[in-house]
Amino acid sequence: MPNATPDPVTLAVLENRFRAVVEEMGEALLRTATSQILNSSRDFSIALCDARARLVAQADHIPVHVGAMPFAAQAVLDAFPGQMRPGDTFLLNDPWHGGSHLPDLTIVLPVFDGPRRDSDPRPAAPDHRDGNVDPDLVFLCVVRAHQSDIGGATHGGYNPSATEIWQEGIRIPPIRLGEGDTLREDLVAMLALNTRIARDFRGDLMAMWGAARLGAKRLQALLASHGAATLAAATDAILDLAEAHARRIIGGWEDGTWQGVALLDDDGHGAEDIAIRATVTKRGDSLTVDLTDSDPQTLGFVNSSWPNTVSAVRMALAYLLDPEVAKNDGAFRPLTVLAREGTVVRAAPGAAVTLCTSHCSNEIVEAVVKALAAACPDRAMGGWGRRFRIAIQGEDPRRPGRRFVWHLFHARPGGGGHAQGDGWSGVGEWHSAGGLKFGSVEMAEARFPLFFRRHEFLPGSAGDGQFRGGLGGELELVVETSGPARANTAGDGARHGAAGMLGGQDGAPHRYTLIPRQGTPRDLRTKETGVQLAPGDVIHVRSGGGGGWGDPARREPAARAADAAEGVV
């Protein structure tokens, strides 16, 4: 007999409790992580899935992570059917085993209804994909966090020279990392040995595990107070309500079929203007996004894994829905995603894919929004800026013998204009939607041998429109290492800026320049390895702005006067 749905008040309380759990998990991870990439730039996400790997709740972290995290939950269920016990911890990162790209480690921690002794027999449960799950498994706490280094041929987790995934870092299929509320030290040691900054890796892994355990503790208390049957019924109702809400919104859009195209600059190996082509069909309250006509997969690392592609399309839909719609499994039920293996949006196993969570995820979002702009023009925003990352490895003269890896998150690009106003300046890329932070300049200077000589908005970088895009940033970064250092770059957007929408103009593309203390300045390419840096060298960053929305001729004169007075143009 089906469980009775809780009354509306209880349902509202439980929905907010689920969200509070994932938000508290995120705060715990933020405050206990070791690396700058987590405790300052916040490159992590938290999700709560049910026993069928359905996304129940997420915190406001990195959208491209969260849409893919149910794939990780499903991969663990597939790898360990009926074999999970209380106190187990599972880990993965492989893009063909539930991950998006190798730098993102994902911990999955199961939550059961009531205690179970280790001596209890655990017969294998029927295949849960047919709807028959371990009857005692209720939730999966999922924690995904980007690592400062994951091994591979170059430091920092991104290898622009890679032509296959084995050159990008250590691959981890779903493994049982711990049992009995204890991690296996032999596995932790093996993983840490494969990274360049083992202390950061260990610290971040412990923070991830701690966040997952905190979530499990909070959910156990919720189970004790409400019972598994009530929480299961509430989960079904919450997902159904989100589905109904999303379908009401989509149902108000115009029916039709439209195309959108977005271009990647290059793959770092000679391929240029790589096209993401989205054909979007809207019928009634359902959407089909067909990416089949996208260009073939490339030699370089801009290819996308399937979980990342699905997540990017989900992001695009989420950005077009009302903010009040819960972004869970139910909200994405109206959406069907199609793609062909062997294309840049669904690379065959073994391809290099590390850049995909930035590019081509941004371009997938851009292509889908371009296509749907005709159906819902008041919801379609101008393009958000693209990512251009630099990772520096060297030695700090204040800490002799201690290496560091620093990731550039500063001088963020601008967001796109929209029907309600101008884009946000310095907000970042579409794939993170403001979730990635650049953190304190002073803290970065205290932790790393760097000096921020200039860090400010970049006038003229935004795309014009009835509502202009947000500004990108300008940064002059002085390297103060003890002796030579090395850098690599990983990004896009030096040829193609963020797209204007509905008559708006594109944002300016990026331009990053290396100004040696001795030598001739040169522009950095978006995909380079082995960039030599000497003490006193300067990296001059000019990041792109967001795309404009609407015809520039319709911009209010008062808005143009304000732009001039504030130095925006």
Coordinates of C-alpha atoms in Angstrom, one line a residue:
M1 CA 0.0 0.0 0.0
P2 CA 1.5 3.4 -1.0
N3 CA 2.6 5.7 1.8
A4 CA 0.3 8.6 2.6
T5 CA 1.6 12.0 1.5
P6 CA 2.3 14.3 4.4
D7 CA 0.1 17.3 4.9
P8 CA 1.2 20.5 3.2
V9 CA 2.8 22.0 6.3
T10 CA 4.8 18.9 7.1
L11 CA 5.8 18.7 3.4
A12 CA 7.1 22.3 3.4
V13 CA 9.0 21.7 6.7
L14 CA 10.7 18.5 5.3
E15 CA 11.6 20.2 2.0
N16 CA 13.3 23.0 3.9
R17 CA 14.9 20.5 6.2
F18 CA 16.4 18.6 3.3
R19 CA 17.8 21.9 1.9
A20 CA 19.1 22.9 5.3
V21 CA 21.0 19.6 5.6
V22 CA 22.9 20.1 2.3
E23 CA 23.6 23.8 3.1
E24 CA 25.1 22.8 6.5
M25 CA 27.2 20.1 4.8
G26 CA 28.5 22.8 2.4
E27 CA 29.4 25.1 5.3
A28 CA 31.2 22.3 7.1
L29 CA 33.3 21.6 4.0
L30 CA 34.0 25.3 3.4
R31 CA 35.3 25.7 7.0
T32 CA 37.4 22.5 7.2
A33 CA 39.0 22.2 3.7
T34 CA 42.7 22.7 3.3
S35 CA 43.2 24.0 -0.3
Q36 CA 42.5 27.5 -1.6
I37 CA 40.4 26.0 -4.3
L38 CA 37.8 24.8 -1.7
N39 CA 38.1 27.1 1.3
S40 CA 38.4 30.3 -0.7
S41 CA 37.1 29.7 -4.2
R42 CA 34.3 27.2 -3.1
D43 CA 34.7 24.8 -6.0
F44 CA 32.5 22.2 -4.5
S45 CA 28.9 21.1 -4.4
I46 CA 26.6 19.1 -2.2
A47 CA 23.5 17.0 -3.1
L48 CA 21.1 14.7 -1.4
C49 CA 19.8 11.8 -3.5
D50 CA 17.3 9.1 -2.6
A51 CA 17.8 5.3 -2.8
R52 CA 17.0 5.5 -6.6
A53 CA 19.6 8.1 -7.2
R54 CA 17.0 10.8 -7.7
L55 CA 18.2 14.4 -6.9
V56 CA 16.2 15.5 -3.8
A57 CA 17.9 18.6 -2.7
Q58 CA 21.0 20.7 -3.5
A59 CA 22.7 23.7 -2.1
D60 CA 23.5 26.8 -4.1
H61 CA 27.0 25.8 -5.2
I62 CA 28.2 24.9 -8.7
P63 CA 25.3 24.1 -11.1
V64 CA 27.4 22.0 -13.5
H65 CA 28.4 19.7 -10.6
V66 CA 24.9 19.2 -9.2
G67 CA 23.2 18.2 -12.4
A68 CA 25.7 15.4 -12.9
M69 CA 25.9 14.2 -9.3
P70 CA 22.9 11.7 -9.7
F71 CA 25.1 9.9 -12.2
A72 CA 27.7 9.4 -9.4
A73 CA 25.0 8.1 -7.0
Q74 CA 23.7 5.7 -9.7
A75 CA 27.2 4.5 -10.5
V76 CA 27.8 3.5 -6.9
L77 CA 24.4 1.8 -6.7
D78 CA 25.3 -0.1 -9.9
A79 CA 28.8 -1.1 -8.6
F80 CA 27.6 -2.2 -5.1
P81 CA 24.1 -3.6 -5.5
G82 CA 22.9 -4.8 -2.1
Q83 CA 26.4 -4.6 -0.7
M84 CA 26.3 -1.3 1.2
R85 CA 26.5 -1.2 5.0
P86 CA 26.1 1.6 7.5
G87 CA 29.4 3.4 7.9
D88 CA 30.5 2.7 4.3
T89 CA 32.1 5.5 2.2
F90 CA 32.4 5.3 -1.6
L91 CA 34.6 7.4 -3.9
L92 CA 34.8 8.0 -7.6
N93 CA 35.9 10.5 -10.3
D94 CA 36.0 8.7 -13.6
P95 CA 33.8 10.3 -16.3
W96 CA 32.7 6.9 -17.6
H97 CA 31.8 5.7 -14.1
G98 CA 29.6 8.5 -12.8
G99 CA 32.1 11.4 -12.8
S100 CA 32.3 14.6 -14.9
H101 CA 36.1 15.1 -15.1
L102 CA 39.0 13.8 -13.1
P103 CA 39.7 16.7 -10.8
D104 CA 36.2 16.4 -9.3
L105 CA 36.3 13.7 -6.6
T106 CA 32.9 12.6 -5.4
I107 CA 32.1 10.9 -2.1
V108 CA 28.8 9.0 -1.8
L109 CA 27.7 8.0 1.7
P110 CA 24.6 5.8 2.2
V111 CA 22.1 6.5 4.9
F112 CA 20.0 3.6 6.2
D113 CA 16.8 3.3 8.2
G114 CA 18.0 2.2 11.6
P115 CA 21.2 0.4 12.7
R116 CA 22.4 -2.8 11.1
R117 CA 25.0 -5.1 12.6
D118 CA 28.0 -6.0 10.4
S119 CA 27.2 -9.7 11.0
D120 CA 23.7 -9.4 9.5
P121 CA 23.4 -11.3 6.3
R122 CA 23.2 -9.0 3.3
P123 CA 21.8 -10.8 0.3
A124 CA 22.2 -9.0 -2.9
A125 CA 19.1 -6.9 -3.7
P126 CA 17.4 -7.1 -7.1
D127 CA 18.5 -4.7 -9.7
H128 CA 17.5 -1.3 -8.3
R129 CA 17.2 0.1 -11.8
D130 CA 13.9 -1.8 -12.0
G131 CA 12.7 0.0 -8.9
N132 CA 13.6 -2.7 -6.4
V133 CA 16.1 -1.2 -4.0
D134 CA 17.7 -2.2 -0.7
P135 CA 14.6 -1.7 1.5
D136 CA 16.7 -0.2 4.3
L137 CA 18.6 2.3 2.1
V138 CA 16.9 5.7 2.3
F139 CA 19.3 8.4 1.1
L140 CA 22.7 9.0 -0.4
C141 CA 24.8 12.0 0.7
V142 CA 26.8 13.2 -2.3
V143 CA 29.8 15.5 -1.9
R144 CA 31.8 16.7 -5.0
A145 CA 34.9 18.8 -4.7
H146 CA 37.5 19.9 -7.2
Q147 CA 41.0 19.0 -6.2
S148 CA 44.1 21.3 -6.6
D149 CA 45.9 18.4 -8.3
I150 CA 44.9 15.0 -9.4
G151 CA 48.2 13.7 -10.9
G152 CA 48.7 13.4 -14.6
A153 CA 51.3 15.0 -16.9
T154 CA 51.1 18.5 -15.5
H155 CA 50.2 20.2 -12.2
G156 CA 46.8 21.6 -11.3
G157 CA 44.4 19.0 -12.7
Y158 CA 44.3 20.4 -16.3
N159 CA 46.6 19.2 -19.0
P160 CA 46.1 21.1 -22.2
S161 CA 48.5 18.8 -24.0
A162 CA 46.4 15.7 -23.2
T163 CA 45.0 13.7 -26.1
E164 CA 43.6 10.9 -23.9
I165 CA 42.3 10.6 -20.4
W166 CA 45.2 8.6 -19.1
Q167 CA 47.3 11.8 -19.5
E168 CA 44.9 13.8 -17.3
G169 CA 45.3 12.2 -13.9
I170 CA 44.4 9.2 -11.8
R171 CA 41.1 7.5 -12.7
I172 CA 38.9 6.2 -9.9
P173 CA 35.9 4.0 -10.6
P174 CA 33.4 3.6 -7.7
I175 CA 35.4 2.1 -4.8
R176 CA 34.7 1.5 -1.2
L177 CA 37.0 4.0 0.4
G178 CA 36.0 3.2 4.0
E179 CA 33.8 1.0 6.1
G180 CA 32.8 0.9 9.8
D181 CA 33.0 4.7 9.9
T182 CA 36.7 4.5 9.1
L183 CA 38.5 5.3 5.9
R184 CA 41.0 2.8 4.5
E185 CA 44.4 4.3 5.0
D186 CA 46.0 2.2 2.3
L187 CA 43.7 3.6 -0.3
V188 CA 44.0 7.2 1.0
A189 CA 47.8 6.8 0.9
M190 CA 47.7 5.4 -2.6
L191 CA 45.5 8.3 -3.9
A192 CA 47.5 11.0 -2.1
L193 CA 50.8 9.6 -3.6
N194 CA 49.4 10.3 -7.0
T195 CA 49.0 14.0 -6.4
R196 CA 51.6 16.7 -6.2
I197 CA 50.3 18.4 -3.0
A198 CA 49.5 15.4 -0.8
R199 CA 48.8 17.5 2.3
D200 CA 46.1 19.5 0.4
F201 CA 44.6 16.3 -1.0
R202 CA 44.4 14.6 2.4
G203 CA 43.0 17.6 4.1
D204 CA 40.3 18.2 1.4
L205 CA 39.4 14.5 1.3
M206 CA 38.9 14.5 5.1
A207 CA 36.7 17.7 4.8
M208 CA 34.6 16.0 2.1
W209 CA 34.2 12.9 4.3
G210 CA 33.3 15.0 7.3
A211 CA 30.7 16.9 5.4
A212 CA 29.1 13.6 4.2
R213 CA 29.1 12.2 7.7
L214 CA 27.5 15.4 9.0
G215 CA 24.7 15.0 6.4
A216 CA 24.2 11.4 7.4
K217 CA 23.9 12.4 11.1
R218 CA 21.3 15.0 10.3
L219 CA 19.3 12.6 8.2
Q220 CA 19.4 9.9 10.8
A221 CA 17.8 12.4 13.2
L222 CA 15.2 13.2 10.6
L223 CA 14.5 9.5 10.2
A224 CA 14.2 9.1 13.9
S225 CA 11.6 11.9 14.2
H226 CA 9.5 11.2 11.1
G227 CA 10.2 7.7 9.9
A228 CA 11.4 6.3 6.6
A229 CA 7.9 5.9 5.2
T230 CA 7.0 9.5 5.8
L231 CA 10.3 10.8 4.3
A232 CA 9.9 8.5 1.2
A233 CA 6.3 9.8 0.7
A234 CA 7.5 13.4 1.2
T235 CA 10.4 12.9 -1.4
D236 CA 7.9 11.6 -4.0
A237 CA 5.6 14.6 -3.3
I238 CA 8.4 17.2 -3.4
L239 CA 9.7 15.9 -6.8
D240 CA 6.1 15.7 -8.2
L241 CA 5.5 19.3 -7.1
A242 CA 8.7 20.5 -8.8
E243 CA 7.8 18.7 -12.0
A244 CA 4.3 20.3 -12.0
H245 CA 5.8 23.7 -11.4
A246 CA 8.3 23.3 -14.2
R247 CA 5.7 22.0 -16.6
R248 CA 3.4 24.9 -15.9
I249 CA 6.2 27.4 -16.9
I250 CA 7.3 25.4 -20.0
G251 CA 3.7 25.1 -21.1
G252 CA 3.4 28.8 -21.4
W253 CA 6.2 29.1 -23.9
E254 CA 5.6 29.0 -27.7
D255 CA 5.6 25.6 -29.3
G256 CA 8.1 25.0 -32.1
T257 CA 11.6 23.8 -33.0
W258 CA 14.6 26.1 -33.0
Q259 CA 18.4 25.9 -33.4
G260 CA 21.1 27.4 -31.5
V261 CA 24.9 27.3 -32.2
A262 CA 27.8 28.2 -29.9
L263 CA 31.5 28.0 -30.9
L264 CA 34.5 27.0 -28.9
D265 CA 37.7 28.8 -29.8
D266 CA 39.8 25.7 -30.3
D267 CA 41.0 22.4 -28.7
G268 CA 44.6 23.3 -28.3
H269 CA 45.6 20.9 -31.0
G270 CA 44.7 22.7 -34.2
A271 CA 40.9 22.4 -34.4
E272 CA 39.2 25.8 -34.3
D273 CA 35.6 27.1 -34.1
I274 CA 34.3 23.9 -32.8
A275 CA 30.5 24.0 -33.0
I276 CA 27.9 23.0 -30.4
R277 CA 24.6 22.7 -32.2
A278 CA 21.4 22.4 -30.3
T279 CA 18.0 21.7 -31.9
V280 CA 15.4 22.3 -29.2
T281 CA 11.8 21.2 -29.7
K282 CA 9.1 22.4 -27.3
R283 CA 5.7 20.6 -27.4
G284 CA 3.2 21.3 -24.7
D285 CA 5.0 21.1 -21.4
S286 CA 8.0 19.1 -22.6
L287 CA 11.3 19.9 -24.1
T288 CA 13.7 17.8 -26.2
V289 CA 17.3 19.1 -26.6
D290 CA 19.1 17.3 -29.5
L291 CA 22.8 17.9 -29.7
T292 CA 23.4 15.2 -32.3
D293 CA 24.6 17.6 -35.0
S294 CA 27.5 19.0 -32.8
D295 CA 31.0 18.6 -34.2
P296 CA 33.0 15.4 -33.8
Q297 CA 35.0 14.9 -30.7
T298 CA 38.4 16.6 -30.8
L299 CA 41.9 15.5 -29.9
G300 CA 42.1 18.0 -27.0
F301 CA 40.4 18.2 -23.7
V302 CA 37.3 20.2 -24.6
N303 CA 35.3 17.1 -25.1
S304 CA 32.4 16.5 -22.7
S305 CA 31.5 13.4 -20.7
W306 CA 27.9 12.4 -20.9
P307 CA 27.1 13.3 -17.2
N308 CA 28.5 16.8 -17.8
T309 CA 26.5 17.3 -21.0
V310 CA 23.3 16.3 -19.4
S311 CA 24.1 18.6 -16.5
A312 CA 24.8 21.5 -18.8
V313 CA 21.4 21.1 -20.5
R314 CA 19.7 20.9 -17.1
M315 CA 21.5 24.1 -16.2
A316 CA 20.2 25.9 -19.2
L317 CA 16.6 24.9 -18.3
A318 CA 17.1 25.8 -14.7
Y319 CA 18.2 29.3 -15.7
L320 CA 15.0 29.8 -17.7
L321 CA 12.7 28.6 -14.9
D322 CA 11.5 30.7 -12.0
P323 CA 13.9 31.0 -9.1
E324 CA 11.3 29.4 -6.8
V325 CA 11.2 26.1 -8.7
A326 CA 13.1 23.5 -6.6
K327 CA 16.0 22.3 -8.8
N328 CA 15.6 18.6 -8.2
D329 CA 14.8 15.5 -10.2
G330 CA 11.2 16.5 -10.7
A331 CA 12.1 19.8 -12.3
F332 CA 14.1 18.1 -15.0
R333 CA 11.5 15.4 -15.8
P334 CA 10.1 17.5 -18.7
L335 CA 13.5 17.5 -20.4
T336 CA 14.9 14.9 -22.8
V337 CA 18.6 15.2 -23.9
L338 CA 19.9 13.5 -27.1
A339 CA 23.4 13.2 -28.3
R340 CA 25.6 10.9 -30.4
E341 CA 28.6 9.2 -29.1
G342 CA 31.8 10.4 -30.8
T343 CA 30.8 14.0 -30.8
V344 CA 32.3 16.8 -28.7
V345 CA 29.3 16.6 -26.4
R346 CA 29.4 12.9 -25.9
A347 CA 33.0 11.7 -26.2
A348 CA 33.8 8.1 -26.6
P349 CA 35.6 6.4 -23.6
G350 CA 39.2 7.3 -23.3
A351 CA 39.0 10.8 -24.7
A352 CA 40.5 13.8 -23.0
V353 CA 37.7 15.7 -21.2
T354 CA 39.1 17.7 -18.3
L355 CA 38.1 21.1 -19.5
C356 CA 34.5 20.0 -20.1
T357 CA 33.0 21.3 -16.9
S358 CA 33.9 24.8 -18.1
H359 CA 34.1 24.3 -21.9
C360 CA 32.1 22.9 -23.6
S361 CA 29.5 23.2 -20.8
N362 CA 29.3 27.0 -21.2
E363 CA 28.8 26.5 -24.9
I364 CA 26.1 23.9 -24.5
V365 CA 24.2 26.3 -22.2
E366 CA 24.7 29.1 -24.7
A367 CA 23.4 27.1 -27.6
V368 CA 20.3 25.9 -25.7
V369 CA 19.4 29.4 -24.5
K370 CA 19.9 30.8 -28.0
A371 CA 17.5 28.3 -29.4
L372 CA 14.9 28.9 -26.7
A373 CA 15.2 32.7 -26.9
A374 CA 12.4 32.7 -29.5
A375 CA 10.1 30.7 -27.2
C376 CA 10.7 32.7 -24.0
P377 CA 12.5 35.9 -24.9
D378 CA 11.9 37.5 -21.5
R379 CA 13.7 34.6 -19.8
A380 CA 16.6 34.3 -22.2
M381 CA 19.7 36.2 -20.9
G382 CA 22.8 37.3 -22.7
G383 CA 25.8 34.9 -22.6
W384 CA 28.0 34.8 -19.5
G385 CA 31.7 35.1 -19.8
R386 CA 34.0 32.2 -20.5
R387 CA 36.7 30.7 -18.3
F388 CA 40.4 31.4 -18.7
R389 CA 42.3 29.7 -15.9
I390 CA 45.9 29.7 -14.9
A391 CA 47.6 27.3 -12.5
I392 CA 51.0 28.2 -11.1
Q393 CA 53.4 25.8 -9.5
G394 CA 56.5 27.0 -7.7
E395 CA 58.2 27.5 -4.3
D396 CA 57.4 30.2 -1.8
P397 CA 60.5 32.0 -0.5
R398 CA 58.7 32.4 2.9
R399 CA 58.4 28.6 3.2
P400 CA 61.6 27.1 1.9
G401 CA 61.3 23.6 0.4
R402 CA 57.5 23.7 0.3
R403 CA 55.8 23.6 -3.2
F404 CA 52.5 25.2 -3.9
V405 CA 49.9 25.0 -6.7
W406 CA 47.7 28.2 -7.1
H407 CA 44.7 28.5 -9.3
L408 CA 43.5 31.8 -10.7
F409 CA 39.9 32.6 -9.8
H410 CA 40.3 36.4 -9.8
A411 CA 39.3 38.9 -12.5
R412 CA 36.1 37.0 -13.2
P413 CA 34.2 37.6 -16.4
G414 CA 30.8 39.3 -16.6
G415 CA 27.3 37.9 -16.7
G416 CA 24.8 38.5 -19.4
G417 CA 22.2 41.2 -19.6
H418 CA 18.5 40.1 -19.3
A419 CA 15.0 41.5 -19.7
Q420 CA 15.0 42.9 -16.2
G421 CA 18.4 44.7 -16.2
D422 CA 22.1 44.7 -16.9
G423 CA 24.3 41.8 -16.2
W424 CA 26.4 41.4 -13.1
S425 CA 30.0 42.4 -13.3
G426 CA 32.7 39.9 -12.3
V427 CA 30.1 37.2 -11.5
G428 CA 31.9 34.5 -13.5
E429 CA 30.9 31.9 -16.0
W430 CA 27.6 30.3 -16.9
H431 CA 28.7 26.9 -15.5
S432 CA 29.1 28.3 -12.0
A433 CA 26.5 31.1 -12.0
G434 CA 28.4 33.0 -9.3
G435 CA 29.1 29.9 -7.2
L436 CA 32.9 30.2 -7.8
K437 CA 34.4 33.0 -5.7
F438 CA 37.8 34.7 -6.2
G439 CA 38.2 35.1 -2.4
S440 CA 40.2 37.7 -0.6
V441 CA 43.1 39.3 -2.5
E442 CA 44.9 39.8 0.9
M443 CA 44.5 36.2 1.8
A444 CA 45.8 35.0 -1.5
E445 CA 48.9 37.2 -1.0
A446 CA 49.4 35.9 2.5
R447 CA 49.2 32.2 1.4
F448 CA 51.0 32.4 -1.9
P449 CA 54.1 34.4 -3.3
L450 CA 51.9 36.7 -5.4
F451 CA 51.3 40.4 -5.5
F452 CA 48.0 41.9 -6.9
R453 CA 49.2 45.2 -8.3
R454 CA 45.8 45.9 -9.8
H455 CA 42.4 44.1 -9.6
E456 CA 39.4 46.1 -10.8
F457 CA 36.5 46.1 -13.4
L458 CA 37.5 46.4 -17.0
P459 CA 35.7 49.3 -18.8
G460 CA 34.4 48.5 -22.3
S461 CA 34.3 44.7 -21.8
A462 CA 30.6 44.3 -21.7
G463 CA 28.3 43.6 -24.7
D464 CA 26.0 46.5 -25.5
G465 CA 22.2 46.1 -25.6
Q466 CA 19.0 47.4 -24.2
F467 CA 20.4 45.9 -21.1
R468 CA 24.2 45.5 -21.3
G469 CA 26.3 42.7 -20.0
G470 CA 28.3 42.9 -16.9
L471 CA 32.0 43.9 -16.9
G472 CA 34.9 41.6 -16.9
G473 CA 38.0 42.3 -14.8
E474 CA 41.5 43.6 -15.1
L475 CA 44.3 42.1 -13.0
E476 CA 48.1 42.7 -12.9
L477 CA 49.6 39.8 -11.0
V478 CA 53.3 39.9 -10.0
V479 CA 55.0 36.6 -9.5
E480 CA 57.2 36.6 -6.3
T481 CA 58.4 32.9 -6.2
S482 CA 61.8 31.9 -5.1
G483 CA 63.3 31.0 -8.5
P484 CA 61.6 29.9 -11.6
A485 CA 58.0 28.7 -11.6
R486 CA 55.8 27.0 -14.2
A487 CA 52.2 27.7 -15.3
N488 CA 49.6 26.2 -17.5
T489 CA 46.5 27.7 -18.9
A490 CA 43.1 26.0 -19.5
G491 CA 40.2 27.9 -20.9
D492 CA 38.4 29.5 -23.8
G493 CA 37.0 32.8 -25.0
A494 CA 40.0 34.6 -26.5
R495 CA 38.4 34.4 -30.0
H496 CA 34.7 34.3 -29.1
G497 CA 33.2 36.5 -26.4
A498 CA 30.0 35.8 -24.5
A499 CA 27.0 35.9 -26.9
G500 CA 24.6 38.7 -27.2
M501 CA 21.0 37.8 -27.1
L502 CA 17.9 39.1 -29.1
G503 CA 19.9 41.8 -30.8
G504 CA 22.4 42.4 -28.0
Q505 CA 26.1 42.6 -28.8
D506 CA 28.7 40.0 -27.8
G507 CA 30.9 40.7 -24.8
A508 CA 34.6 41.3 -25.4
P509 CA 36.9 38.3 -25.6
H510 CA 39.6 37.6 -23.1
R511 CA 43.2 38.8 -23.4
Y512 CA 45.9 37.6 -21.0
T513 CA 49.4 38.8 -21.5
L514 CA 52.7 37.6 -19.9
I515 CA 55.0 40.6 -19.3
P516 CA 58.4 39.2 -18.4
R517 CA 60.7 41.1 -16.1
Q518 CA 63.3 40.6 -18.9
G519 CA 62.1 40.0 -22.4
T520 CA 59.2 40.7 -24.8
P521 CA 55.5 40.6 -23.7
R522 CA 53.4 38.0 -25.4
D523 CA 49.7 37.0 -25.2
L524 CA 49.0 33.7 -23.5
R525 CA 47.0 31.1 -25.4
T526 CA 44.1 29.6 -23.6
K527 CA 45.6 26.1 -23.7
E528 CA 49.3 26.1 -22.9
T529 CA 51.6 24.0 -20.8
G530 CA 55.1 24.7 -19.5
V531 CA 54.8 28.5 -19.4
Q532 CA 58.0 29.6 -17.7
L533 CA 57.7 32.3 -15.0
A534 CA 60.5 34.1 -13.2
P535 CA 60.4 36.3 -10.1
G536 CA 59.1 39.7 -11.1
D537 CA 57.2 38.6 -14.1
V538 CA 53.7 40.1 -14.5
I539 CA 50.5 38.4 -15.8
H540 CA 48.2 41.0 -17.2
V541 CA 44.6 39.7 -17.2
R542 CA 41.8 41.4 -19.1
S543 CA 38.7 39.1 -18.9
G544 CA 35.7 39.3 -21.1
G545 CA 32.3 40.8 -20.2
G546 CA 28.9 39.4 -20.6
G547 CA 26.7 39.6 -23.6
G548 CA 24.1 42.3 -24.1
W549 CA 20.3 41.6 -24.2
G550 CA 18.1 43.4 -26.7
D551 CA 18.6 46.1 -29.3
P552 CA 21.2 48.7 -28.1
A553 CA 19.1 51.4 -29.7
R554 CA 16.5 50.8 -27.1
R555 CA 18.8 51.5 -24.1
E556 CA 17.6 54.3 -22.0
P557 CA 19.6 57.5 -22.3
A558 CA 19.8 57.8 -18.5
A559 CA 21.4 54.3 -18.4
R560 CA 24.0 55.4 -21.0
A561 CA 24.7 58.5 -19.0
A562 CA 25.2 56.5 -15.8
D563 CA 27.5 54.1 -17.7
A564 CA 29.7 57.1 -18.8
A565 CA 29.7 58.6 -15.3
E566 CA 30.7 55.4 -13.7
G567 CA 33.5 54.6 -16.2
V568 CA 31.8 51.5 -17.5
V569 CA 32.4 52.5 -21.1

